[in-house]
Coordinates of C-alpha atoms in Angstrom, one line a residue:
L1 CA 8.9 -6.2 1.6
R2 CA 8.2 -8.6 -1.3
L3 CA 11.9 -9.5 -1.6
Y4 CA 13.1 -9.7 2.0
S5 CA 10.2 -10.3 4.5
G6 CA 9.4 -14.0 3.7
I7 CA 5.8 -13.3 2.6
R8 CA 4.4 -16.1 0.5
G9 CA 1.2 -16.1 -1.6
A10 CA 0.7 -12.3 -1.7
D11 CA 0.5 -10.2 -4.8
F12 CA 2.5 -6.9 -4.9
L13 CA 1.6 -3.9 -7.0
A14 CA 4.7 -2.1 -6.3
Y15 CA 7.4 -0.6 -8.5
K16 CA 10.5 1.4 -8.0
S17 CA 9.8 5.1 -7.2
L18 CA 6.0 4.6 -7.8
M19 CA 4.0 7.6 -6.6
V20 CA 0.3 7.7 -5.8
F21 CA -0.2 10.1 -8.7
Q22 CA 1.1 7.4 -11.1
V23 CA -1.6 5.0 -9.7
T24 CA -4.5 7.5 -9.9
G25 CA -3.4 9.3 -13.0
T26 CA -3.7 12.7 -11.2
G27 CA -1.4 15.6 -10.2
G28 CA -0.4 16.1 -13.8
V29 CA 1.0 12.6 -14.0
D30 CA -0.3 9.7 -16.3
A31 CA -1.2 6.4 -14.7
K32 CA 1.8 4.1 -15.0
A33 CA 1.7 0.5 -16.1
I34 CA 3.6 -1.8 -13.7
P35 CA 4.2 -5.6 -13.5
K36 CA 2.4 -7.5 -10.8
N37 CA 5.0 -9.0 -8.4
G38 CA 7.8 -7.2 -10.3
V39 CA 7.8 -9.3 -13.5
G40 CA 5.8 -9.9 -16.6
D41 CA 2.9 -8.1 -18.2
K42 CA 2.4 -4.5 -17.2
K43 CA -1.0 -2.9 -16.3
T44 CA -2.0 0.0 -14.1
A45 CA -2.4 -1.0 -10.4
L46 CA -6.1 -0.3 -10.6
A47 CA -6.4 -2.6 -13.7
W48 CA -4.6 -5.3 -11.7
L49 CA -7.1 -4.8 -8.9
E50 CA -10.0 -5.5 -11.3
E51 CA -8.7 -9.0 -12.1
K52 CA -8.8 -10.7 -8.7
Q53 CA -10.7 -10.2 -5.4
Y54 CA -8.5 -10.0 -2.3
G55 CA -9.4 -10.3 1.4
K56 CA -6.9 -7.6 2.4
V57 CA -5.3 -4.7 0.5
Y58 CA -2.3 -2.9 2.1
V59 CA -1.5 0.6 0.8
M60 CA 1.6 2.7 1.5
F61 CA 2.6 5.9 -0.2
G62 CA 4.4 9.0 0.9
I63 CA 8.1 8.5 0.6
N64 CA 8.4 9.1 -3.1
E65 CA 6.1 12.1 -2.8
L66 CA 8.2 13.9 -0.2
G67 CA 9.7 16.3 -2.8
Y68 CA 6.4 16.8 -4.7
G69 CA 5.6 20.0 -2.9
D70 CA 1.8 19.9 -3.0
D71 CA 0.3 18.3 0.2
Q72 CA -3.3 18.9 -0.9
A73 CA -2.7 17.1 -4.3
F74 CA -1.2 14.2 -2.4
Q75 CA -4.1 14.0 0.0
D76 CA -6.6 14.2 -2.9
A77 CA -4.8 11.5 -4.9
F78 CA -4.6 9.2 -1.8
A79 CA -8.3 9.7 -1.0
L80 CA -9.1 8.9 -4.7
L81 CA -7.0 5.8 -4.5
I82 CA -8.8 4.5 -1.5
D83 CA -12.2 5.2 -3.2
E84 CA -11.0 3.4 -6.4
I85 CA -9.7 0.4 -4.3
R86 CA -13.1 0.2 -2.6
V87 CA -14.9 0.1 -6.0
R88 CA -12.6 -2.7 -7.3
Q89 CA -12.3 -4.6 -4.0
P90 CA -15.6 -4.2 -2.2
E91 CA -15.0 -7.1 0.2
A92 CA -11.4 -6.3 1.1
V93 CA -10.2 -4.9 4.3
I94 CA -8.0 -1.9 3.4
Y95 CA -5.0 -1.3 5.6
I96 CA -3.3 2.1 5.2
Q97 CA 0.3 2.0 6.3
S98 CA 2.2 5.1 7.2
V99 CA 5.8 6.0 6.4
M100 CA 7.7 4.4 9.3
A101 CA 9.9 6.6 11.4
D102 CA 10.9 7.1 15.0
D103 CA 10.1 10.0 17.3
S104 CA 12.4 12.3 15.4
G105 CA 10.9 11.5 12.1
T106 CA 13.6 9.2 10.8
L107 CA 14.0 5.4 10.4
P108 CA 15.9 3.9 13.3
A109 CA 19.5 3.7 12.4
E110 CA 19.7 0.0 13.3
G111 CA 16.9 -0.8 10.8
T112 CA 18.2 0.9 7.7
T113 CA 21.4 1.5 5.7
D114 CA 20.2 4.5 3.7
G115 CA 17.5 6.1 5.8
I116 CA 14.8 5.0 3.3
H117 CA 14.9 1.2 3.0
F118 CA 14.9 -1.4 5.8
T119 CA 17.4 -4.0 6.3
R120 CA 16.3 -7.6 5.7
S121 CA 15.7 -8.3 9.4
W122 CA 13.5 -5.2 9.7
Y123 CA 11.4 -6.3 6.7
E124 CA 10.9 -9.5 8.6
K125 CA 9.8 -7.5 11.6
W126 CA 7.5 -5.5 9.5
Y127 CA 5.9 -8.6 8.1
G128 CA 5.6 -10.1 11.6
Y129 CA 3.8 -6.9 12.7
L130 CA 1.4 -7.1 9.8
K131 CA 0.5 -10.7 10.5
T132 CA -0.5 -9.9 14.1
H133 CA -2.2 -6.6 13.6
T134 CA -5.3 -7.3 11.7
V135 CA -9.0 -6.6 12.1
D136 CA -12.1 -8.8 11.9
P137 CA -13.5 -8.4 8.4
E138 CA -17.1 -8.3 9.6
A139 CA -16.3 -5.6 12.2
Y140 CA -14.5 -3.6 9.5
R141 CA -17.4 -3.7 7.1
A142 CA -19.8 -2.7 9.9
G143 CA -17.5 0.3 10.6
Q144 CA -17.4 1.2 7.0
G145 CA -21.2 1.4 6.9
Q146 CA -21.3 3.7 9.9
A147 CA -18.5 5.8 8.5
E148 CA -20.5 6.3 5.3
G149 CA -23.6 7.3 7.3
T150 CA -25.6 4.1 6.9
E151 CA -26.8 1.6 9.4
A152 CA -24.4 -1.2 10.2

């Protein structure tokens, strides 16, 4: 998405084959230091999130964990990650993205060459979708308060 969508001005805390366990330091895996935007100094993703406040944080994990074999550990690590993001980014709207697939559970053939990664034009479509599918930050925060059992 960083390389092919045309996004400008965003920071990416992504790295090849990064798993949620490597971000949270759980599941018997140490937290992994990664470079922000793919270059330069390396820190854990959670450490990077302590350095700058964002309005939106997009999270997507699941593809690299497919062979892990412990669904509960994945769910626990993902829930912990969201909690840790909320601590470091209290004003950010958190968008959880799913692994993208068609009705049969696979990426559409016209959008991928290997069944895992999109083609450039599909990364552009993905970015277009993200730009037009957002929530009002105030409504989001009000919903978070209700979800946590407090008055909005």
